[in-house]
Amino acid sequence: MNITGIKGMNDILPGEIATWQFLEQEARRIFHSYGFSEIRVPVVEKTELFCRSIGETTDIVEKEMYTFTDKSGNSLTLRPEGTAPVMRSFIEQKLYTQDPVAKLYYLGPMFRYERPQKGRYRQFHQIGVEAIGVDDPKIDAQILAMLCHYFDAVGIHDVELHINSLGCRDCRPAYRQALIGYLEDRLASLCSDCQRRYQTNPLRVLDCKVPTCQEATATAPSMIEHLCAGCDEHFSQVKGYLQNLAIRYTVNTRMVRGLDYYSKTTFEMVTSSLGSQNAVAAGGRYDGLISDLGGPALPGIGFAMGVERLVLMKNSKELPVERLPLFLAAMGQPAGDRAFLLMSALQKQGLCVEMDYTAKSLKAQMRRAGKFGARYVLILGEEELARQVVILRNMDDGSQQELPLGGVEKQLLTLLSNPAPTPAAG
Ligand code: ATP
Ligand code: MG
């Protein structure tokens, strides 16, 4: 009986890892330059944390959570997103007593029970950031600037930044009521999901992918027209800063986001290249969340990027293939033992070296060196060992030179620590 993995939960194999590592490294590099520090929180939290923050009537809480009871009878949930756990930690660890402004980022797996398809999985990975403690619209613009910077840096250009404002606790209720009124007049044209949720979560109807719902809501009132003076001013300033930073954006008044905790600025990075999984990154302001979770009344804003979707967009072939600097080809047991010592010494010096562990023909070993894209192959046969020499073959131009075995370690380190070595003479 073969045990298989779980549907919608993928293995990330060595052949694809270079793209993942590149995307992660660039995130760390860029986020650090904007003053963000990494935070690592558990992948499991009390179920209540997500119900209270994300919202009881959202898709995530209604249908997508991996919730289970542990042996002590506690209801726990595999985290479906990163913001709630980070805020839980921020409050519980009283990070605000050190500094009321915190800029944090995280990387890691998230879990949602969804229908698996291209770009949508049950275990997926997010890279996210949270900036806590700043009301000023400058931070909104800076978060958006950093997001755009990231996409530029990783070479993903087929994206568009969509922004919207969802208002605040003062102005959203009236808009909600106006929207419910509008939807009531068109109930017959809505899908069964929307007919059920238009009272509890009317904004979600604007986001429904069913074509008849989209038609029925084409002329729906927008939040933008209902913003209070404060939210309106905030949104204008965000747009002004974006213009000053030369960041291109589209105001998308239908973008509502699927989590309840958002307020004011919300945004998505969308692409046309991933079919219906068109959001590669998404986020927004969550000014009431920290106090709702029992923390101080501090505002916050953040985003999360879906790494699988980034990987799909980032053609991994664009990444330079990493070549192996050196392969050791040894023939016969004594030469093999000597080569093994040399390999270990070079690896200890930080050089990437491979050899064949089984006695194979030189031809077979050269084939293996070719598979690794080796720049040099060091050949050590019985005859060379007897003469205390080695043959160093440059795989790019086929040239060979004989070197004394004693001291070859140092020579190789000098030759190969040069990032762009000139072909060996000989
Ligand atoms: P969608 O509308 O595609 O379901 P979402 O609004 O649920 O996205 P968020 O909760 O905002 O997504 O998560 C931020 C990002 O995480 C998304 O933009 C997407 O790139 C990624 N993401 C979300 N759910 C999944 C999933 N099941 N599989 C892969 N990536 C995902
Ligand atoms: Mg979703």
XYZ file of C-alpha atoms and ligand atoms in Angstrom:
458
model
C 0.000 0.000 0.000
C 1.458 3.329 -1.047
C 0.789 6.257 1.235
C 0.136 9.377 -0.787
C 0.266 13.038 0.159
C -2.867 15.052 0.898
C -4.900 16.501 -1.977
C -4.058 20.167 -2.499
C -0.863 19.973 -0.431
C 2.208 19.965 -2.616
C 5.782 18.843 -2.329
C 8.212 21.531 -3.416
C 10.940 19.577 -5.138
C 14.660 20.367 -5.517
C 14.145 21.154 -9.202
C 11.793 24.056 -8.396
C 13.357 25.285 -5.174
C 15.628 27.864 -6.818
C 12.611 30.001 -7.728
C 11.220 29.738 -4.192
C 14.519 30.692 -2.612
C 14.942 33.596 -5.000
C 11.448 34.921 -4.202
C 12.081 34.562 -0.464
C 15.539 36.137 -0.547
C 14.306 39.141 -2.485
C 11.477 39.607 0.009
C 13.890 39.574 2.939
C 16.313 41.911 1.194
C 13.681 44.453 0.198
C 11.627 44.326 3.408
C 14.775 44.882 5.475
C 15.596 47.985 3.506
C 12.154 49.370 4.426
C 12.765 48.622 8.103
C 10.764 45.403 8.517
C 11.865 42.552 10.833
C 10.856 38.928 10.567
C 8.431 37.373 13.038
C 7.699 33.632 13.253
C 4.447 32.498 14.813
C 2.974 28.972 15.147
C 0.976 27.408 12.315
C -1.809 26.451 14.757
C -3.878 28.863 16.851
C -7.070 28.763 18.875
C -10.024 28.670 16.477
C -11.584 31.668 18.191
C -8.736 33.924 17.011
C -9.703 33.467 13.370
C -13.474 33.595 13.955
C -13.142 36.885 15.774
C -10.684 38.574 13.433
C -11.504 37.298 9.941
C -15.260 37.333 10.610
C -17.932 34.655 11.044
C -19.612 35.275 7.685
C -16.499 35.187 5.509
C -15.671 32.346 3.111
C -12.601 31.473 5.156
C -14.430 30.995 8.452
C -17.616 29.546 6.939
C -16.019 26.961 4.670
C -12.268 26.944 4.453
C -10.762 26.347 7.889
C -8.932 23.211 8.980
C -10.363 23.016 12.479
C -9.884 20.116 14.869
C -10.143 19.255 18.549
C -6.904 18.357 20.296
C -6.556 15.687 22.984
C -7.483 18.206 25.696
C -10.676 19.175 23.918
C -9.462 22.590 22.654
C -10.678 23.741 19.260
C -7.604 24.568 17.188
C -7.229 25.727 13.593
C -4.383 25.535 11.098
C -3.784 29.181 10.262
C -5.611 30.245 7.077
C -3.736 33.576 7.011
C -0.968 35.391 8.859
C -2.337 38.702 10.086
C -4.429 37.378 12.990
C -1.608 35.239 14.453
C 0.874 38.119 14.146
C -1.552 40.492 15.901
C -2.213 37.875 18.587
C 1.537 37.671 19.195
C 1.990 41.465 19.068
C -0.666 41.852 21.775
C 0.288 38.847 23.895
C 4.030 39.639 23.878
C 3.249 43.346 24.463
C 5.554 44.344 21.618
C 3.912 47.788 21.720
C 5.563 48.539 25.051
C 8.950 48.516 23.286
C 7.714 50.652 20.414
C 4.130 51.441 19.374
C 5.304 51.317 15.761
C 6.155 47.812 14.589
C 7.062 46.725 11.078
C 6.953 42.961 10.762
C 7.097 40.380 7.994
C 6.500 36.639 7.887
C 6.880 33.736 5.496
C 5.251 30.353 5.723
C 2.490 27.877 4.992
C -1.214 28.685 5.312
C -4.098 26.217 5.140
C -7.517 26.549 3.549
C -9.940 23.808 2.612
C -10.625 24.972 -0.938
C -11.162 23.197 -4.244
C -7.611 22.627 -5.475
C -6.810 23.976 -8.939
C -3.978 25.857 -10.611
C -2.910 28.604 -8.214
C -5.284 27.436 -5.466
C -4.175 24.826 -2.972
C -5.030 23.590 0.515
C -1.563 24.196 1.853
C -0.099 27.286 0.228
C 2.546 29.799 1.218
C 2.362 33.472 1.911
C 4.939 36.178 2.316
C 3.314 38.988 4.252
C 4.057 42.252 6.007
C 2.313 44.229 8.737
C 2.987 47.851 9.689
C 1.414 48.609 13.054
C 0.924 51.911 14.839
C 0.832 54.475 12.038
C -2.344 56.318 10.969
C -0.594 58.532 8.455
C -1.423 57.739 4.808
C 2.325 57.877 4.116
C 2.589 54.347 5.506
C -0.168 53.142 3.147
C 1.783 54.591 0.234
C 5.017 53.140 1.489
C 3.552 49.647 1.828
C 2.259 49.920 -1.735
C 5.617 51.251 -2.938
C 7.357 48.311 -1.284
C 4.934 45.861 -2.904
C 5.615 47.375 -6.343
C 9.343 47.420 -5.655
C 9.186 43.704 -4.875
C 7.400 42.815 -8.108
C 9.928 44.874 -10.074
C 12.848 43.263 -8.281
C 11.676 39.709 -8.929
C 10.913 40.523 -12.549
C 7.148 39.937 -12.485
C 5.757 42.691 -14.674
C 2.390 41.398 -15.779
C 0.599 42.875 -12.750
C -1.610 45.840 -11.969
C -2.145 47.526 -8.632
C -5.829 48.011 -7.762
C -6.760 50.147 -4.797
C -10.002 51.015 -3.069
C -11.245 52.372 0.239
C -13.665 50.420 2.392
C -14.351 53.328 4.733
C -14.488 52.988 8.489
C -16.906 52.152 11.271
C -18.487 55.581 10.888
C -19.219 55.543 7.187
C -19.470 51.888 6.210
C -22.783 51.076 7.973
C -24.714 53.628 5.894
C -23.104 52.332 2.714
C -23.896 48.767 3.732
C -27.539 49.723 4.178
C -27.624 51.441 0.776
C -26.094 48.370 -0.819
C -28.554 45.994 0.879
C -31.396 48.161 -0.451
C -29.935 48.011 -3.953
C -29.501 44.213 -3.756
C -33.023 43.670 -2.399
C -34.442 45.088 -5.623
C -32.405 42.578 -7.637
C -32.590 39.475 -5.451
C -34.056 37.273 -8.184
C -30.958 37.757 -10.358
C -28.483 36.788 -7.632
C -26.988 33.325 -7.152
C -28.136 31.266 -4.159
C -24.929 32.080 -2.229
C -25.531 35.796 -2.653
C -29.244 35.521 -1.861
C -28.215 33.924 1.406
C -25.455 36.402 2.322
C -26.659 39.738 0.957
C -27.969 40.729 4.412
C -25.040 39.466 6.509
C -22.215 40.335 4.108
C -23.552 42.505 1.264
C -20.091 43.697 0.177
C -19.166 40.116 -0.678
C -21.854 40.127 -3.389
C -19.827 42.696 -5.340
C -16.971 40.202 -5.357
C -19.066 37.234 -6.552
C -17.638 35.561 -9.649
C -21.039 34.368 -10.972
C -21.751 36.367 -14.191
C -25.427 37.033 -13.376
C -24.397 38.515 -10.012
C -21.828 40.706 -11.719
C -24.444 41.947 -14.193
C -26.998 42.533 -11.483
C -24.549 44.630 -9.464
C -23.013 46.556 -12.362
C -24.592 49.818 -11.229
C -24.364 49.161 -7.479
C -23.460 52.120 -5.264
C -19.770 52.206 -4.348
C -18.113 52.767 -0.990
C -16.018 55.574 -2.463
C -19.158 57.697 -2.893
C -20.079 57.126 0.756
C -16.762 57.834 2.492
C -16.862 60.174 5.494
C -14.675 63.283 5.387
C -11.830 61.574 7.261
C -11.746 58.485 5.038
C -12.104 60.589 1.915
C -9.147 62.748 2.936
C -7.081 59.677 3.824
C -7.772 58.086 0.432
C -6.936 61.326 -1.423
C -3.637 61.571 0.398
C -2.732 57.946 -0.350
C -3.401 58.577 -4.043
C -1.382 61.801 -3.896
C 1.652 60.060 -2.399
C 1.389 57.279 -4.970
C 1.400 59.863 -7.731
C 4.448 61.573 -6.192
C 6.221 58.217 -6.033
C 5.296 57.562 -9.688
C 3.403 54.397 -8.766
C 0.709 53.440 -11.243
C -2.596 52.249 -9.861
C -6.233 51.779 -10.778
C -9.051 52.646 -8.412
C -11.295 49.580 -8.391
C -14.477 50.437 -6.515
C -15.727 46.830 -6.648
C -12.761 45.376 -4.801
C -14.081 44.478 -1.341
C -11.618 41.859 -0.006
C -12.784 38.708 1.742
C -11.873 39.478 5.346
C -13.998 41.514 7.709
C -11.206 43.367 9.452
C -10.277 45.701 6.625
C -10.972 49.435 6.734
C -9.965 52.419 4.597
C -7.244 51.501 2.094
C -7.496 48.054 0.504
C -5.556 46.806 -2.481
C -4.742 43.872 -4.698
C -1.983 43.099 -7.131
C -3.814 41.428 -9.992
C -2.679 39.652 -13.107
C -4.379 38.406 -16.235
C -2.008 35.476 -16.562
C -3.411 33.116 -13.901
C -7.022 32.685 -15.038
C -9.545 33.167 -12.246
C -6.785 33.065 -9.601
C -6.016 36.633 -10.546
C -4.838 38.063 -7.218
C -1.137 37.542 -6.515
C -1.052 39.794 -3.478
C -3.697 41.475 -1.393
C -4.010 43.570 1.686
C -5.305 46.634 3.396
C -5.718 48.655 6.536
C -7.147 47.056 9.670
C -7.498 49.920 12.112
C -9.925 48.205 14.505
C -8.415 44.728 14.574
C -5.851 45.084 17.348
C -8.331 46.577 19.818
C -10.976 44.002 18.778
C -8.514 41.305 19.792
C -8.010 42.905 23.189
C -4.915 44.967 22.399
C -4.317 48.717 22.445
C -6.154 50.942 19.958
C -3.417 50.899 17.326
C -3.980 50.994 13.575
C -2.314 48.636 11.135
C -1.866 47.920 7.458
C -0.394 44.956 5.636
C -0.472 42.597 2.692
C 0.170 38.973 1.850
C 1.505 37.557 -1.393
C 0.713 34.021 -2.540
C 4.057 32.382 -3.217
C 2.675 29.566 -5.409
C 1.106 32.201 -7.671
C 4.386 34.139 -7.775
C 6.196 30.931 -8.715
C 3.682 30.243 -11.502
C 4.241 33.733 -12.872
C 7.966 33.692 -12.513
C 9.193 31.623 -15.368
C 11.838 29.599 -13.550
C 13.797 29.238 -16.792
C 14.717 32.896 -16.503
C 16.833 32.161 -13.453
C 20.478 31.484 -14.286
C 21.122 27.759 -13.943
C 23.609 27.209 -11.172
C 26.654 25.359 -12.419
C 28.746 23.055 -10.320
C 32.259 24.505 -10.065
C 34.102 21.193 -9.739
C 33.528 17.480 -10.224
C 36.080 14.907 -9.129
C 36.448 11.853 -11.331
C 38.556 9.119 -9.749
C 39.347 5.659 -11.062
C 40.225 2.810 -8.713
C 39.907 2.551 -4.963
C 43.130 4.363 -3.855
C 42.451 7.302 -6.195
C 38.839 7.311 -5.047
C 39.911 7.536 -1.411
C 42.339 10.380 -2.182
C 39.672 12.251 -4.177
C 37.207 11.780 -1.315
C 39.658 13.472 1.098
C 40.219 16.316 -1.350
C 36.465 16.767 -1.854
C 35.859 16.950 1.896
C 38.657 19.501 2.369
C 37.301 21.700 -0.446
C 33.706 21.463 0.848
C 34.937 22.533 4.249
C 36.353 25.623 2.552
C 32.897 26.351 1.157
C 33.433 25.120 -2.367
C 30.638 23.178 -4.029
C 32.145 19.858 -5.165
C 30.667 16.540 -6.282
C 32.108 13.116 -7.056
C 30.837 9.711 -7.996
C 30.686 7.418 -4.996
C 30.745 4.199 -6.975
C 33.598 3.084 -9.178
C 32.396 3.844 -12.679
C 34.196 4.310 -15.987
C 35.689 7.712 -16.727
C 33.108 8.084 -19.497
C 30.212 7.523 -17.072
C 31.729 9.957 -14.600
C 32.182 12.614 -17.278
C 28.522 12.198 -18.199
C 27.560 12.799 -14.591
C 29.808 15.881 -14.456
C 27.999 17.112 -17.563
C 24.651 16.634 -15.871
C 25.759 18.962 -13.071
C 27.038 21.495 -15.614
C 30.487 21.226 -14.033
C 32.905 23.981 -15.021
C 35.948 21.840 -14.206
C 36.546 18.140 -13.808
C 39.544 16.938 -11.862
C 40.678 13.531 -13.101
C 42.624 11.229 -10.808
C 43.408 7.721 -12.125
C 45.809 5.078 -10.868
C 48.530 6.289 -13.216
C 48.132 9.943 -12.091
C 48.140 8.877 -8.466
C 51.393 6.969 -8.994
C 52.955 10.128 -10.492
C 51.349 12.343 -7.790
C 49.599 14.549 -10.361
C 46.034 15.345 -11.341
C 44.495 16.396 -14.641
C 42.259 19.460 -14.548
C 39.873 19.677 -17.468
C 38.101 22.892 -18.372
C 34.673 21.706 -19.509
C 33.915 24.857 -21.506
C 36.838 24.724 -23.906
C 38.033 21.146 -23.367
C 41.557 22.272 -22.438
C 43.475 20.181 -19.898
C 46.411 20.812 -17.627
C 48.437 18.643 -15.320
C 48.920 19.857 -11.753
C 50.960 18.424 -8.884
C 48.672 16.593 -6.441
C 50.387 18.188 -3.457
C 49.045 21.716 -3.091
C 46.184 21.183 -5.568
C 43.650 22.094 -2.900
C 45.014 25.631 -2.632
C 45.271 26.010 -6.399
C 41.680 24.908 -6.889
C 40.419 27.295 -4.236
C 42.186 30.215 -5.926
C 40.947 29.217 -9.353
C 37.350 28.521 -8.357
C 36.727 31.270 -5.850
C 36.967 33.599 -8.843
C 33.318 34.096 -9.898
C 34.168 34.421 -13.593
C 37.264 32.327 -14.123
C 39.235 32.643 -17.270
C 39.767 29.311 -19.017
C 42.727 27.438 -17.592
C 45.817 27.711 -19.721
C 47.304 24.543 -21.096
P -8.793 34.499 -3.734
O -9.767 35.558 -4.093
O -7.907 34.083 -4.872
O -9.420 33.336 -3.013
P -8.155 35.639 -1.194
O -8.823 36.967 -1.228
O -8.817 34.534 -0.490
O -7.781 35.183 -2.678
P -6.119 36.515 0.645
O -6.761 35.922 1.821
O -6.132 37.979 0.489
O -6.662 35.802 -0.682
O -4.602 36.003 0.558
C -3.564 36.762 -0.064
C -2.956 35.996 -1.230
O -2.694 34.640 -0.888
C -3.844 35.905 -2.439
O -3.768 37.064 -3.208
C -3.268 34.715 -3.159
O -2.125 35.086 -3.915
C -2.826 33.829 -2.038
N -3.810 32.750 -1.786
C -4.968 32.830 -1.096
N -5.579 31.632 -1.044
C -4.765 30.775 -1.721
C -4.831 29.365 -2.021
N -5.829 28.603 -1.583
N -3.821 28.822 -2.735
C -2.796 29.573 -3.166
N -2.676 30.874 -2.919
C -3.641 31.478 -2.202
Mg -10.019 32.931 -1.081
